[in-house]
Every structure is written in structure tokens, then in C-alpha cells.
């Protein structure tokens, strides 16, 4: 098995009940800007795309790209 490197875009929201919800997207395109991700997060909130047991998503808290590198030992 070869070395692998994966990226995940994590968009973190606050719900009406005060909890955090993370929406993760694997393999986001290169060159994403904070402004572009914030616009998507605003759309997710406005259109109430996801439901949560602690209420609707009401605030875009933060966004980050998590990168994981795995190197197989030989």
C-alpha cells in the first residue's frame, strides 16, 4: 500500500440549542477561500439544509481544512 494524503473541509455550525454540528466534505477542491466557504455556510443556514436534534443550524462558527497523511511502514 502506498502513502496516502486526504483532505476534509470541516464547516462548524452552532445550533439553536447551543450545540456544535460539523459538516465534513472529503476532497474539497484546491484554492478554496474563506469567503467562498462562508457563502456556502450562509446558504446552508438560510435554506435549512440539515436538521439536528439540538435545533436548526443558526450560526457559522468556523471552517477549516483537515489534512491527514498516512505513511505505511515497510
Short mmCIF file of N, CA and C in Angstrom, two decimals:
data_model
loop_
_atom_site.label_atom_id
_atom_site.label_comp_id
_atom_site.label_asym_id
_atom_site.label_seq_id
_atom_site.Cartn_x
_atom_site.Cartn_y
_atom_site.Cartn_z
N UNK A 1 0.85 -1.18 0.00
CA UNK A 1 0.00 0.00 0.00
C UNK A 1 0.89 1.24 0.00
N UNK A 2 0.51 2.23 -0.75
CA UNK A 2 1.28 3.47 -0.88
C UNK A 2 0.90 4.46 0.21
N UNK A 3 1.69 5.51 0.29
CA UNK A 3 1.36 6.60 1.21
C UNK A 3 0.06 7.26 0.73
N UNK A 4 -0.74 7.73 1.69
CA UNK A 4 -1.98 8.42 1.33
C UNK A 4 -2.04 9.76 2.03
N UNK A 5 -2.72 10.68 1.39
CA UNK A 5 -2.90 12.02 1.92
C UNK A 5 -4.33 12.44 1.61
N UNK A 6 -5.13 12.68 2.64
CA UNK A 6 -6.52 13.07 2.41
C UNK A 6 -6.80 14.43 3.03
N UNK A 7 -7.72 15.14 2.40
CA UNK A 7 -8.16 16.44 2.91
C UNK A 7 -9.66 16.39 3.15
N UNK A 8 -10.10 17.09 4.19
CA UNK A 8 -11.51 17.20 4.50
C UNK A 8 -11.81 18.64 4.89
N UNK A 9 -12.81 19.22 4.24
CA UNK A 9 -13.30 20.54 4.62
C UNK A 9 -14.29 20.34 5.75
N UNK A 10 -14.06 20.99 6.89
CA UNK A 10 -14.98 20.91 8.03
C UNK A 10 -15.62 22.27 8.25
N UNK A 11 -16.95 22.28 8.17
CA UNK A 11 -17.71 23.50 8.41
C UNK A 11 -18.44 23.31 9.74
N UNK A 12 -18.17 24.17 10.69
CA UNK A 12 -18.70 24.02 12.03
C UNK A 12 -19.76 25.08 12.28
N UNK A 13 -20.94 24.61 12.69
CA UNK A 13 -22.09 25.47 12.93
C UNK A 13 -22.51 25.38 14.38
N UNK A 14 -23.21 26.41 14.85
CA UNK A 14 -23.87 26.38 16.15
C UNK A 14 -25.36 26.21 15.90
N UNK A 15 -26.01 25.38 16.72
CA UNK A 15 -27.44 25.13 16.57
C UNK A 15 -28.24 26.06 17.48
N UNK A 16 -29.55 26.06 17.27
CA UNK A 16 -30.45 26.83 18.12
C UNK A 16 -30.38 26.40 19.58
N UNK A 17 -29.99 25.15 19.82
CA UNK A 17 -29.86 24.63 21.17
C UNK A 17 -28.49 24.86 21.78
N UNK A 18 -27.61 25.58 21.06
CA UNK A 18 -26.30 25.91 21.60
C UNK A 18 -25.22 24.86 21.41
N UNK A 19 -25.51 23.81 20.65
CA UNK A 19 -24.52 22.76 20.39
C UNK A 19 -23.80 23.04 19.07
N UNK A 20 -22.70 22.34 18.87
CA UNK A 20 -21.96 22.45 17.61
C UNK A 20 -22.25 21.25 16.72
N UNK A 21 -22.36 21.53 15.42
CA UNK A 21 -22.53 20.49 14.41
C UNK A 21 -21.47 20.71 13.35
N UNK A 22 -20.79 19.64 12.97
CA UNK A 22 -19.77 19.73 11.93
C UNK A 22 -20.26 19.03 10.68
N UNK A 23 -20.16 19.72 9.56
CA UNK A 23 -20.47 19.14 8.26
C UNK A 23 -19.12 18.98 7.56
N UNK A 24 -18.79 17.75 7.19
CA UNK A 24 -17.49 17.46 6.58
C UNK A 24 -17.65 17.06 5.12
N UNK A 25 -16.76 17.59 4.28
CA UNK A 25 -16.75 17.29 2.86
C UNK A 25 -15.36 16.78 2.50
N UNK A 26 -15.29 15.53 2.04
CA UNK A 26 -14.00 14.95 1.68
C UNK A 26 -13.52 15.50 0.33
N UNK A 27 -12.22 15.61 0.21
CA UNK A 27 -11.56 16.03 -1.03
C UNK A 27 -12.10 17.34 -1.60
N UNK A 28 -12.06 18.42 -0.80
CA UNK A 28 -12.51 19.72 -1.34
C UNK A 28 -11.57 20.18 -2.44
N UNK A 29 -12.08 21.00 -3.34
CA UNK A 29 -11.22 21.46 -4.43
C UNK A 29 -10.13 22.37 -3.88
N UNK A 30 -9.02 22.39 -4.56
CA UNK A 30 -7.90 23.26 -4.17
C UNK A 30 -8.25 24.71 -4.41
N UNK A 31 -7.69 25.59 -3.60
CA UNK A 31 -7.87 27.02 -3.79
C UNK A 31 -9.12 27.60 -3.16
N UNK A 32 -9.78 26.84 -2.30
CA UNK A 32 -10.96 27.40 -1.62
C UNK A 32 -10.57 28.61 -0.78
N UNK A 33 -11.42 29.61 -0.78
CA UNK A 33 -11.18 30.79 0.05
C UNK A 33 -12.18 30.80 1.21
N UNK A 34 -11.83 31.52 2.25
CA UNK A 34 -12.73 31.66 3.38
C UNK A 34 -14.04 32.28 2.94
N UNK A 35 -13.98 33.27 2.07
CA UNK A 35 -15.20 33.94 1.60
C UNK A 35 -16.13 32.96 0.88
N UNK A 36 -15.57 32.08 0.06
CA UNK A 36 -16.39 31.11 -0.67
C UNK A 36 -17.04 30.12 0.29
N UNK A 37 -16.30 29.65 1.28
CA UNK A 37 -16.85 28.70 2.24
C UNK A 37 -17.90 29.38 3.12
N UNK A 38 -17.65 30.63 3.50
CA UNK A 38 -18.64 31.36 4.31
C UNK A 38 -19.94 31.55 3.54
N UNK A 39 -19.84 31.78 2.24
CA UNK A 39 -21.05 31.93 1.42
C UNK A 39 -21.84 30.62 1.38
N UNK A 40 -21.15 29.49 1.27
CA UNK A 40 -21.82 28.19 1.28
C UNK A 40 -22.47 27.95 2.64
N UNK A 41 -21.76 28.27 3.71
CA UNK A 41 -22.31 28.08 5.05
C UNK A 41 -23.55 28.94 5.26
N UNK A 42 -23.53 30.16 4.75
CA UNK A 42 -24.70 31.04 4.87
C UNK A 42 -25.89 30.45 4.11
N UNK A 43 -25.63 29.86 2.95
CA UNK A 43 -26.70 29.22 2.18
C UNK A 43 -27.27 28.01 2.91
N UNK A 44 -26.38 27.21 3.51
CA UNK A 44 -26.84 26.05 4.28
C UNK A 44 -27.76 26.49 5.41
N UNK A 45 -27.40 27.58 6.09
CA UNK A 45 -28.24 28.08 7.18
C UNK A 45 -29.56 28.64 6.64
N UNK A 46 -29.48 29.46 5.60
CA UNK A 46 -30.68 30.12 5.06
C UNK A 46 -31.69 29.11 4.52
N UNK A 47 -31.21 28.04 3.88
CA UNK A 47 -32.12 27.06 3.28
C UNK A 47 -32.44 25.91 4.24
N UNK A 48 -31.89 25.96 5.45
CA UNK A 48 -32.15 24.95 6.48
C UNK A 48 -31.93 23.54 5.91
N UNK A 49 -30.74 23.35 5.32
CA UNK A 49 -30.42 22.11 4.61
C UNK A 49 -30.34 20.91 5.54
N UNK A 50 -29.75 21.07 6.72
CA UNK A 50 -29.55 19.94 7.63
C UNK A 50 -30.38 20.12 8.90
N UNK A 51 -30.84 19.00 9.44
CA UNK A 51 -31.56 19.05 10.71
C UNK A 51 -30.66 18.48 11.80
N UNK A 52 -30.92 18.88 13.03
CA UNK A 52 -30.13 18.43 14.17
C UNK A 52 -31.07 18.22 15.35
N UNK A 53 -30.73 17.29 16.22
CA UNK A 53 -31.56 17.04 17.39
C UNK A 53 -31.53 18.21 18.36
N UNK A 54 -30.53 19.10 18.22
CA UNK A 54 -30.45 20.26 19.12
C UNK A 54 -30.92 21.54 18.44
N UNK A 55 -31.67 21.42 17.35
CA UNK A 55 -32.23 22.59 16.69
C UNK A 55 -31.61 22.88 15.34
N UNK A 56 -32.13 23.89 14.68
CA UNK A 56 -31.62 24.29 13.37
C UNK A 56 -30.22 24.87 13.49
N UNK A 57 -29.48 24.80 12.38
CA UNK A 57 -28.18 25.45 12.32
C UNK A 57 -28.43 26.96 12.21
N UNK A 58 -27.86 27.72 13.13
CA UNK A 58 -28.17 29.16 13.16
C UNK A 58 -26.96 30.06 12.97
N UNK A 59 -25.75 29.55 13.25
CA UNK A 59 -24.55 30.37 13.14
C UNK A 59 -23.43 29.58 12.49
N UNK A 60 -22.71 30.22 11.58
CA UNK A 60 -21.49 29.63 11.02
C UNK A 60 -20.35 29.99 11.96
N UNK A 61 -19.85 29.00 12.67
CA UNK A 61 -18.83 29.27 13.69
C UNK A 61 -17.43 29.33 13.10
N UNK A 62 -17.02 28.30 12.35
CA UNK A 62 -15.69 28.29 11.75
C UNK A 62 -15.62 27.27 10.64
N UNK A 63 -14.57 27.38 9.85
CA UNK A 63 -14.31 26.42 8.78
C UNK A 63 -12.81 26.14 8.75
N UNK A 64 -12.49 24.90 8.43
CA UNK A 64 -11.08 24.52 8.38
C UNK A 64 -10.91 23.36 7.42
N UNK A 65 -9.70 23.20 6.92
CA UNK A 65 -9.37 22.04 6.11
C UNK A 65 -8.44 21.17 6.94
N UNK A 66 -8.88 19.95 7.18
CA UNK A 66 -8.09 18.99 7.95
C UNK A 66 -7.37 18.10 6.94
N UNK A 67 -6.07 17.98 7.12
CA UNK A 67 -5.27 17.16 6.22
C UNK A 67 -4.67 16.01 7.01
N UNK A 68 -4.81 14.80 6.48
CA UNK A 68 -4.29 13.61 7.14
C UNK A 68 -3.34 12.91 6.19
N UNK A 69 -2.13 12.70 6.66
CA UNK A 69 -1.13 11.97 5.87
C UNK A 69 -0.84 10.66 6.57
N UNK A 70 -0.89 9.57 5.80
CA UNK A 70 -0.60 8.25 6.35
C UNK A 70 0.57 7.67 5.56
N UNK A 71 1.59 7.28 6.28
CA UNK A 71 2.75 6.65 5.66
C UNK A 71 2.87 5.23 6.19
N UNK A 72 2.81 4.30 5.28
CA UNK A 72 2.90 2.89 5.66
C UNK A 72 4.34 2.54 6.01
N UNK A 73 4.50 1.81 7.10
CA UNK A 73 5.83 1.35 7.49
C UNK A 73 6.16 0.08 6.70
N UNK A 74 7.36 0.01 6.23
CA UNK A 74 7.77 -1.16 5.44
C UNK A 74 8.51 -2.15 6.29
#
